[in-house]
Amino acid sequence: MIYTAEAKSLKQLRDELKRDEARQAQLIAEQRAKQKKIDAAESEIANLASEINSKENKVTESRKKIRQLESDIKEKRGEIDNLLSFLQISNGENLYLEYVFEAKTFSDFIYRSAVVEQLTQYNNDLINDMYEKIENNKVLQVQLKEEINSSEKAIESLEKVLKKYGLDMSDLASDQKDIKADIRARKVEIAEYERVYKENNCKEDQEITECVDVPPAGQFVRPLQKGTITSVYGMRYHPTRHVYTMHNGVDIGGNGTGTSVYAAAAGRVNKIVNRSSCGGNMVYIQHTVSGTKYRTVYMHLHTMNVKVGDIVTANTVIGTVGGGESYDRCSTGAHLHFGLLKGWEGSTYYNPANYVKLPGKGGRFTGRY
Ligand SMILES: [Zn+2]
C-alpha cells in the first residue's frame, strides 16, 4: 500500500521516505481543505436552523393572531345580536308599542333604528376586515411552512454531504495515521541499515542484499502452534469495510489474545509498524529460504518482542496474537494475519499457503510442520 517498487539500496529507501513525507504533507493539506468545507456546511446548517426557528415563531404568532381575530369576531357578532334584538324589541313587529307610545315612540324608534343600522354596518365592516386578516394570516402560514420545508430539505441534503465529508475525513485520518506510522517505521529501518552499511563499509547506493546479513533457512514453517484458517489469500468481501478487496495473506484464528507468534523461518527483523489503522502492530522479517529472498509479515499483534535488526530463528517468539481489541479497523477478532512477499524490500504479496503448509478455509492445523 505504501511502496510500489522494490527499493534495492539504502539510497532508494531514503528516496521512498521522501515520497512518503511528501504524501503526508499532501494528506494534511487535503484534511485542511475538507475541514474548511465541513465548517462551511455546518455554518450553513446553523443559519438555516435559525431561519427555521424564526419562521416557526412567526407561524406561532400568526396562529395566535388568528385566534385573537376569531374571538374578536365572536365578540362583534355578540354585539350585533344584541343590537338586532334591541331593534326587534323596538320594531313595528310588536305593533302595540306604536299605539302605546305614538309618534314620540315612533320617531324614537326611527332614530334608534338608524343608530342600530349604522352600528351593525360598522361592526359588519369590522368583521369582514377581520376575516380578511384571518385569510391573510392563513396565506402567510402556508408560505412560511413552504419556506420552512425547503430549508429543512436543504439541511437534510447538507447533512448528507457532511456525512460523506465525515467518512472522507475518517479515511484521511486513517491514511494520515498509517503514513505517520510508516514514516516512523521507515526511519528506524533506515537508521538500522545505515548502521549496518557503515559496519560493512558499504556505499549508500549499494544493494541491501550485498550489505545486510540474513541467516539462510531451508524451509518455511507455520508461525503458530495451532490454528484455524478463517480467511485465505485472494479477493474477498471485507468484513469491516464492506467492499471487495484483495486479502494479501492468510488469517489464522483459533488462538486467544497473547498466544505466541513465531517467525516462519530464520531471518532478520527489518521493519516494525506500530498501530497501523489497518493491520495494527506489524512485524516484517527478511529471509533467504532455499536461496530465494522473501519477507514475511505478521499483523494485528498484541505485543511485539523483537526490534529492527534482530536476527531470529524459527523458534523465536516475535510477538503475540492480537486483533481482538478493536484498535484496528481491519480486524473483528483475535487472529494472526500472515503475509509473504518476495525480495527483502518487496511490495508484491504471494499466497503464503504456497510456501507454508497451511490448510484451506475453515481447516485446522496443529504443530508447526
Ligand atoms: Zn488478514
CSV table of C-alpha atoms and ligand atoms in Angstrom, one decimal:
chain,number,residue,atom,x,y,z
A,1,MET,CA,0.0,0.0,0.0
A,2,ILE,CA,2.9,2.4,0.5
A,3,TYR,CA,5.7,1.0,-1.7
A,4,THR,CA,5.2,0.5,-5.3
A,5,ALA,CA,8.6,-0.8,-6.4
A,6,GLU,CA,11.2,-2.7,-4.6
A,7,ALA,CA,13.9,-0.5,-3.1
A,8,LYS,CA,17.3,-2.1,-3.7
A,9,SER,CA,19.6,0.2,-2.0
A,10,LEU,CA,19.8,2.4,1.1
A,11,LYS,CA,19.6,5.5,-1.2
A,12,GLN,CA,16.4,4.2,-2.8
A,13,LEU,CA,14.9,3.7,0.7
A,14,ARG,CA,15.7,7.3,1.6
A,15,ASP,CA,14.0,8.4,-1.6
A,16,GLU,CA,11.0,6.4,-0.7
A,17,LEU,CA,10.9,8.0,2.7
A,18,LYS,CA,10.9,11.4,1.0
A,19,ARG,CA,8.0,10.4,-1.2
A,20,ASP,CA,6.1,9.2,2.0
A,21,GLU,CA,6.8,12.6,3.6
A,22,ALA,CA,5.5,14.4,0.5
A,23,ARG,CA,2.4,12.3,0.6
A,24,GLN,CA,2.0,13.0,4.3
A,25,ALA,CA,2.1,16.8,3.6
A,26,GLN,CA,-0.5,16.3,0.8
A,27,LEU,CA,-2.8,14.4,3.1
A,28,ILE,CA,-2.5,17.2,5.7
A,29,ALA,CA,-3.5,19.8,3.0
A,30,GLU,CA,-6.4,17.6,1.9
A,31,GLN,CA,-7.6,17.3,5.5
A,32,ARG,CA,-7.4,21.1,6.0
A,33,ALA,CA,-9.4,21.7,2.7
A,34,LYS,CA,-12.0,19.2,3.7
A,35,GLN,CA,-12.3,20.7,7.2
A,36,LYS,CA,-13.0,24.1,5.6
A,37,LYS,CA,-15.8,22.5,3.6
A,38,ILE,CA,-17.2,20.9,6.7
A,39,ASP,CA,-17.1,24.2,8.6
A,40,ALA,CA,-18.9,26.0,5.8
A,41,ALA,CA,-21.6,23.3,5.6
A,42,GLU,CA,-22.0,23.4,9.4
A,43,SER,CA,-22.4,27.1,9.5
A,44,GLU,CA,-24.9,27.0,6.6
A,45,ILE,CA,-26.9,24.4,8.6
A,46,ALA,CA,-26.8,26.7,11.6
A,47,ASN,CA,-28.1,29.6,9.6
A,48,LEU,CA,-30.9,27.6,8.1
A,49,ALA,CA,-31.8,26.2,11.5
A,50,SER,CA,-32.0,29.7,13.0
A,51,GLU,CA,-34.1,30.9,9.9
A,52,ILE,CA,-36.4,27.9,10.5
A,53,ASN,CA,-36.7,28.8,14.2
A,54,SER,CA,-37.7,32.4,13.5
A,55,LYS,CA,-40.2,31.3,10.8
A,56,GLU,CA,-41.7,28.8,13.2
A,57,ASN,CA,-42.1,31.7,15.7
A,58,LYS,CA,-43.8,33.7,13.0
A,59,VAL,CA,-46.2,30.8,12.4
A,60,THR,CA,-47.0,30.6,16.1
A,61,GLU,CA,-47.6,34.4,16.2
A,62,SER,CA,-49.8,34.1,13.2
A,63,ARG,CA,-51.8,31.3,14.8
A,64,LYS,CA,-52.2,33.5,17.9
A,65,LYS,CA,-53.4,36.4,15.7
A,66,ILE,CA,-56.0,34.2,14.1
A,67,ARG,CA,-57.3,33.0,17.5
A,68,GLN,CA,-57.5,36.6,18.6
A,69,LEU,CA,-59.3,37.7,15.5
A,70,GLU,CA,-61.8,34.8,15.8
A,71,SER,CA,-62.5,35.8,19.4
A,72,ASP,CA,-62.9,39.4,18.3
A,73,ILE,CA,-65.3,38.3,15.6
A,74,LYS,CA,-67.3,36.4,18.2
A,75,GLU,CA,-67.5,39.4,20.4
A,76,LYS,CA,-68.6,41.7,17.5
A,77,ARG,CA,-71.2,39.1,16.5
A,78,GLY,CA,-72.5,39.2,20.0
A,79,GLU,CA,-72.7,43.0,19.9
A,80,ILE,CA,-74.6,42.8,16.6
A,81,ASP,CA,-77.0,40.2,18.0
A,82,ASN,CA,-77.6,42.4,21.0
A,83,LEU,CA,-78.2,45.4,18.8
A,84,LEU,CA,-80.5,43.4,16.5
A,85,SER,CA,-82.6,42.1,19.4
A,86,PHE,CA,-82.8,45.6,20.7
A,87,LEU,CA,-84.0,46.7,17.3
A,88,GLN,CA,-86.5,43.9,17.2
A,89,ILE,CA,-88.0,44.9,20.5
A,90,SER,CA,-88.3,48.5,19.2
A,91,ASN,CA,-89.5,47.2,15.9
A,92,GLY,CA,-93.0,47.5,14.5
A,93,GLU,CA,-93.5,43.8,14.7
A,94,ASN,CA,-94.6,44.5,18.2
A,95,LEU,CA,-97.3,46.7,16.9
A,96,TYR,CA,-98.9,47.7,20.1
A,97,LEU,CA,-95.8,49.7,21.1
A,98,GLU,CA,-96.7,52.2,18.3
A,99,TYR,CA,-100.1,52.6,19.7
A,100,VAL,CA,-99.0,53.0,23.2
A,101,PHE,CA,-96.2,55.4,22.6
A,102,GLU,CA,-97.5,57.0,19.4
A,103,ALA,CA,-95.3,59.5,17.4
A,104,LYS,CA,-92.8,60.1,20.1
A,105,THR,CA,-92.2,56.4,20.3
A,106,PHE,CA,-92.2,56.1,16.6
A,107,SER,CA,-89.6,58.9,16.0
A,108,ASP,CA,-87.6,57.4,18.8
A,109,PHE,CA,-87.9,54.1,17.0
A,110,ILE,CA,-86.6,55.6,13.7
A,111,TYR,CA,-83.7,57.3,15.5
A,112,ARG,CA,-82.8,54.1,17.3
A,113,SER,CA,-83.2,52.0,14.3
A,114,ALA,CA,-80.9,54.3,12.3
A,115,VAL,CA,-78.2,54.1,15.0
A,116,VAL,CA,-78.5,50.4,15.3
A,117,GLU,CA,-78.2,50.0,11.5
A,118,GLN,CA,-75.1,52.2,11.4
A,119,LEU,CA,-73.5,50.3,14.3
A,120,THR,CA,-74.4,47.0,12.7
A,121,GLN,CA,-73.0,48.1,9.4
A,122,TYR,CA,-69.8,49.3,11.2
A,123,ASN,CA,-69.5,46.0,13.0
A,124,ASN,CA,-70.1,44.0,9.9
A,125,ASP,CA,-67.3,46.0,8.2
A,126,LEU,CA,-65.0,45.3,11.1
A,127,ILE,CA,-65.9,41.6,11.0
A,128,ASN,CA,-65.2,41.5,7.2
A,129,ASP,CA,-62.0,43.2,7.8
A,130,MET,CA,-61.1,40.6,10.5
A,131,TYR,CA,-62.0,37.7,8.2
A,132,GLU,CA,-59.7,39.2,5.6
A,133,LYS,CA,-56.9,39.4,8.1
A,134,ILE,CA,-57.5,35.7,9.1
A,135,GLU,CA,-57.3,34.8,5.4
A,136,ASN,CA,-54.0,36.8,5.0
A,137,ASN,CA,-52.6,35.0,8.0
A,138,LYS,CA,-53.5,31.6,6.6
A,139,VAL,CA,-51.8,32.5,3.4
A,140,LEU,CA,-48.8,33.7,5.3
A,141,GLN,CA,-48.7,30.5,7.3
A,142,VAL,CA,-48.7,28.4,4.1
A,143,GLN,CA,-45.9,30.5,2.7
A,144,LEU,CA,-43.9,30.2,5.9
A,145,LYS,CA,-44.4,26.4,6.0
A,146,GLU,CA,-43.2,26.1,2.4
A,147,GLU,CA,-40.1,28.1,3.3
A,148,ILE,CA,-39.5,26.0,6.4
A,149,ASN,CA,-40.0,22.9,4.4
A,150,SER,CA,-37.4,23.9,1.8
A,151,SER,CA,-34.9,25.0,4.5
A,152,GLU,CA,-35.4,21.6,6.1
A,153,LYS,CA,-34.7,19.9,2.8
A,154,ALA,CA,-31.6,22.0,2.3
A,155,ILE,CA,-30.4,21.0,5.8
A,156,GLU,CA,-31.1,17.3,5.0
A,157,SER,CA,-29.0,17.4,1.9
A,158,LEU,CA,-26.3,19.4,3.7
A,159,GLU,CA,-26.3,16.7,6.4
A,160,LYS,CA,-25.8,14.0,3.7
A,161,VAL,CA,-22.9,16.0,2.3
A,162,LEU,CA,-21.5,16.3,5.9
A,163,LYS,CA,-21.9,12.6,6.5
A,164,LYS,CA,-19.9,11.9,3.3
A,165,TYR,CA,-17.3,14.5,4.3
A,166,GLY,CA,-17.1,12.8,7.7
A,167,LEU,CA,-16.3,9.5,6.1
A,168,ASP,CA,-13.7,11.2,3.8
A,169,MET,CA,-12.2,12.7,6.9
A,170,SER,CA,-12.0,9.4,8.8
A,171,ASP,CA,-10.4,7.9,5.7
A,172,LEU,CA,-7.9,10.8,5.5
A,173,ALA,CA,-7.3,10.4,9.2
A,174,SER,CA,-6.6,6.7,8.8
A,175,ASP,CA,-4.3,7.3,5.8
A,176,GLN,CA,-2.6,10.0,7.8
A,177,LYS,CA,-2.2,7.7,10.8
A,178,ASP,CA,-0.9,4.9,8.6
A,179,ILE,CA,1.6,7.1,6.7
A,180,LYS,CA,2.8,8.5,10.0
A,181,ALA,CA,3.3,5.0,11.4
A,182,ASP,CA,5.0,4.0,8.2
A,183,ILE,CA,7.4,7.0,8.1
A,184,ARG,CA,8.3,6.3,11.7
A,185,ALA,CA,8.9,2.6,10.9
A,186,ARG,CA,10.9,3.6,7.7
A,187,LYS,CA,13.1,5.9,9.7
A,188,VAL,CA,14.0,3.2,12.2
A,189,GLU,CA,14.6,0.8,9.3
A,190,ILE,CA,16.9,3.3,7.5
A,191,ALA,CA,18.8,4.1,10.7
A,192,GLU,CA,19.5,0.4,11.2
A,193,TYR,CA,20.6,0.0,7.6
A,194,GLU,CA,22.9,3.0,8.0
A,195,ARG,CA,24.5,1.3,11.0
A,196,VAL,CA,24.9,-2.0,9.1
A,197,TYR,CA,26.2,-0.2,5.9
A,198,LYS,CA,28.8,1.6,7.9
A,199,GLU,CA,29.8,-1.5,9.8
A,200,ASN,CA,30.2,-3.4,6.5
A,201,ASN,CA,31.8,-0.4,4.7
A,202,CYS,CA,29.0,-0.2,2.1
A,203,LYS,CA,28.2,2.8,0.0
A,204,GLU,CA,24.6,4.0,0.1
A,205,ASP,CA,23.8,3.1,-3.5
A,206,GLN,CA,24.9,-0.5,-2.9
A,207,GLU,CA,22.2,-3.1,-2.8
A,208,ILE,CA,20.8,-4.1,0.5
A,209,THR,CA,21.3,-7.7,-0.4
A,210,GLU,CA,25.0,-7.1,-0.7
A,211,CYS,CA,25.4,-5.3,2.6
A,212,VAL,CA,23.0,-6.9,5.0
A,213,ASP,CA,23.4,-10.3,6.5
A,214,VAL,CA,20.3,-12.5,6.9
A,215,PRO,CA,20.8,-16.1,8.1
A,216,PRO,CA,19.7,-18.7,5.5
A,217,ALA,CA,16.9,-21.2,6.1
A,218,GLY,CA,15.9,-24.4,4.5
A,219,GLN,CA,12.1,-24.0,4.6
A,220,PHE,CA,9.2,-22.0,6.0
A,221,VAL,CA,7.1,-23.4,8.9
A,222,ARG,CA,3.8,-22.3,10.4
A,223,PRO,CA,4.0,-19.2,12.6
A,224,LEU,CA,1.7,-20.7,15.2
A,225,GLN,CA,1.5,-24.0,17.2
A,226,LYS,CA,-2.1,-24.5,16.1
A,227,GLY,CA,-4.9,-22.6,14.4
A,228,THR,CA,-7.9,-22.4,12.1
A,229,ILE,CA,-7.8,-20.7,8.7
A,230,THR,CA,-10.5,-18.1,8.9
A,231,SER,CA,-9.7,-16.3,5.7
A,232,VAL,CA,-7.5,-17.2,2.7
A,233,TYR,CA,-5.4,-15.2,0.3
A,234,GLY,CA,-7.3,-13.6,-2.6
A,235,MET,CA,-10.2,-11.3,-3.3
A,236,ARG,CA,-12.8,-11.2,-0.6
A,237,TYR,CA,-15.7,-9.2,0.8
A,238,HIS,CA,-14.1,-7.2,3.6
A,239,PRO,CA,-15.6,-8.0,7.0
A,240,THR,CA,-15.3,-4.4,8.4
A,241,ARG,CA,-15.0,-2.2,5.3
A,242,HIS,CA,-17.8,-3.9,3.3
A,243,VAL,CA,-16.1,-3.7,0.0
A,244,TYR,CA,-14.4,-6.3,-2.2
A,245,THR,CA,-10.7,-6.0,-1.6
A,246,MET,CA,-7.6,-8.1,-2.1
A,247,HIS,CA,-6.7,-10.1,1.0
A,248,ASN,CA,-2.9,-10.1,1.0
A,249,GLY,CA,-2.4,-13.0,3.3
A,250,VAL,CA,-3.9,-15.8,5.4
A,251,ASP,CA,-5.9,-15.2,8.6
A,252,ILE,CA,-5.3,-17.7,11.3
A,253,GLY,CA,-7.8,-17.8,14.2
A,254,GLY,CA,-8.4,-20.3,16.9
A,255,ASN,CA,-5.9,-18.6,19.3
A,256,GLY,CA,-6.7,-16.2,22.0
A,257,THR,CA,-5.0,-12.8,22.5
A,258,GLY,CA,-1.5,-13.3,23.9
A,259,THR,CA,-0.7,-16.6,22.1
A,260,SER,CA,2.9,-16.8,20.9
A,261,VAL,CA,3.6,-16.0,17.3
A,262,TYR,CA,6.9,-17.4,15.8
A,263,ALA,CA,9.0,-16.4,12.9
A,264,ALA,CA,8.1,-18.6,9.9
A,265,ALA,CA,11.8,-19.2,9.3
A,266,ALA,CA,15.2,-17.8,10.5
A,267,GLY,CA,15.8,-14.3,9.3
A,268,ARG,CA,16.3,-10.6,10.2
A,269,VAL,CA,13.6,-8.2,11.5
A,270,ASN,CA,13.6,-5.4,9.0
A,271,LYS,CA,10.6,-3.3,9.9
A,272,ILE,CA,8.2,-2.8,12.7
A,273,VAL,CA,5.0,-0.7,12.4
A,274,ASN,CA,3.1,0.5,15.4
A,275,ARG,CA,-0.6,0.6,15.3
A,276,SER,CA,-1.4,0.9,11.7
A,277,SER,CA,-5.2,1.7,11.2
A,278,CYS,CA,-5.5,-1.5,9.2
A,279,GLY,CA,-3.0,-4.1,10.5
A,280,GLY,CA,-2.3,-2.8,13.9
A,281,ASN,CA,1.2,-3.7,15.2
A,282,MET,CA,3.1,-5.4,12.3
A,283,VAL,CA,6.5,-7.2,12.2
A,284,TYR,CA,8.3,-7.7,8.9
A,285,ILE,CA,11.1,-10.3,8.7
A,286,GLN,CA,13.6,-10.8,5.9
A,287,HIS,CA,14.5,-14.4,4.9
A,288,THR,CA,16.6,-16.3,2.5
A,289,VAL,CA,14.8,-19.7,2.1
A,290,SER,CA,16.4,-22.2,-0.2
A,291,GLY,CA,18.4,-19.4,-1.8
A,292,THR,CA,15.3,-17.1,-2.6
A,293,LYS,CA,14.8,-13.8,-0.8
A,294,TYR,CA,11.4,-13.2,0.9
A,295,ARG,CA,9.8,-11.1,3.6
A,296,THR,CA,7.1,-12.4,5.9
A,297,VAL,CA,4.7,-10.1,7.8
A,298,TYR,CA,2.7,-10.7,11.0
A,299,MET,CA,-0.2,-8.3,11.6
A,300,HIS,CA,-2.6,-7.4,14.4
A,301,LEU,CA,0.0,-8.3,17.0
A,302,HIS,CA,-1.0,-7.7,20.6
A,303,THR,CA,2.7,-7.4,21.7
A,304,MET,CA,5.9,-7.3,19.7
A,305,ASN,CA,9.0,-8.9,21.3
A,306,VAL,CA,11.6,-8.0,18.6
A,307,LYS,CA,13.2,-4.9,17.3
A,308,VAL,CA,14.6,-3.9,13.9
A,309,GLY,CA,17.9,-5.6,13.1
A,310,ASP,CA,17.2,-8.6,15.4
A,311,ILE,CA,18.3,-11.9,14.0
A,312,VAL,CA,15.6,-14.6,14.6
A,313,THR,CA,15.2,-18.3,14.3
A,314,ALA,CA,12.0,-20.2,13.5
A,315,ASN,CA,11.7,-20.7,17.3
A,316,THR,CA,11.9,-17.0,18.2
A,317,VAL,CA,8.6,-15.7,19.6
A,318,ILE,CA,8.4,-12.4,17.7
A,319,GLY,CA,5.1,-11.3,19.4
A,320,THR,CA,1.7,-12.4,20.5
A,321,VAL,CA,-1.7,-12.7,18.8
A,322,GLY,CA,-3.9,-9.6,19.0
A,323,GLY,CA,-6.6,-8.1,16.8
A,324,GLY,CA,-9.5,-8.7,19.2
A,325,GLU,CA,-9.2,-5.3,21.0
A,326,SER,CA,-10.7,-3.4,18.0
A,327,TYR,CA,-7.9,-0.9,17.9
A,328,ASP,CA,-7.5,-1.5,14.2
A,329,ARG,CA,-10.3,-1.1,11.7
A,330,CYS,CA,-9.5,-4.3,9.7
A,331,SER,CA,-9.9,-6.8,12.5
A,332,THR,CA,-13.0,-8.2,14.2
A,333,GLY,CA,-11.5,-10.8,16.5
A,334,ALA,CA,-8.2,-12.2,17.8
A,335,HIS,CA,-6.2,-13.7,14.8
A,336,LEU,CA,-2.9,-13.5,13.1
A,337,HIS,CA,-2.7,-12.1,9.6
A,338,PHE,CA,0.3,-13.8,8.0
A,339,GLY,CA,1.6,-12.5,4.7
A,340,LEU,CA,4.5,-13.3,2.4
A,341,LEU,CA,6.4,-11.0,-0.1
A,342,LYS,CA,9.3,-11.7,-2.4
A,343,GLY,CA,12.5,-9.7,-2.0
A,344,TRP,CA,13.9,-8.0,1.1
A,345,GLU,CA,12.1,-4.8,0.4
A,346,GLY,CA,9.5,-6.2,-2.0
A,347,SER,CA,5.9,-4.9,-2.1
A,348,THR,CA,4.3,-7.8,-4.0
A,349,TYR,CA,2.4,-10.3,-1.9
A,350,TYR,CA,2.2,-14.0,-2.7
A,351,ASN,CA,-0.1,-16.7,-1.3
A,352,PRO,CA,1.6,-17.9,1.9
A,353,ALA,CA,-0.2,-21.2,1.6
A,354,ASN,CA,2.1,-22.0,-1.4
A,355,TYR,CA,5.2,-21.6,0.8
A,356,VAL,CA,4.0,-22.7,4.2
A,357,LYS,CA,1.9,-25.9,4.8
A,358,LEU,CA,-1.5,-24.5,5.6
A,359,PRO,CA,-5.0,-26.0,5.2
A,360,GLY,CA,-7.7,-24.3,3.2
A,361,LYS,CA,-10.5,-22.0,4.6
A,362,GLY,CA,-12.0,-23.4,7.7
A,363,GLY,CA,-9.2,-26.0,8.0
A,364,ARG,CA,-7.4,-26.6,11.3
A,365,PHE,CA,-3.8,-27.5,12.0
A,366,THR,CA,-1.7,-28.5,14.9
A,367,GLY,CA,2.1,-28.4,15.0
A,368,ARG,CA,4.4,-26.1,13.1
A,369,TYR,CA,5.4,-28.5,10.3
B,1,ZN,ZN,-5.9,-10.8,7.1
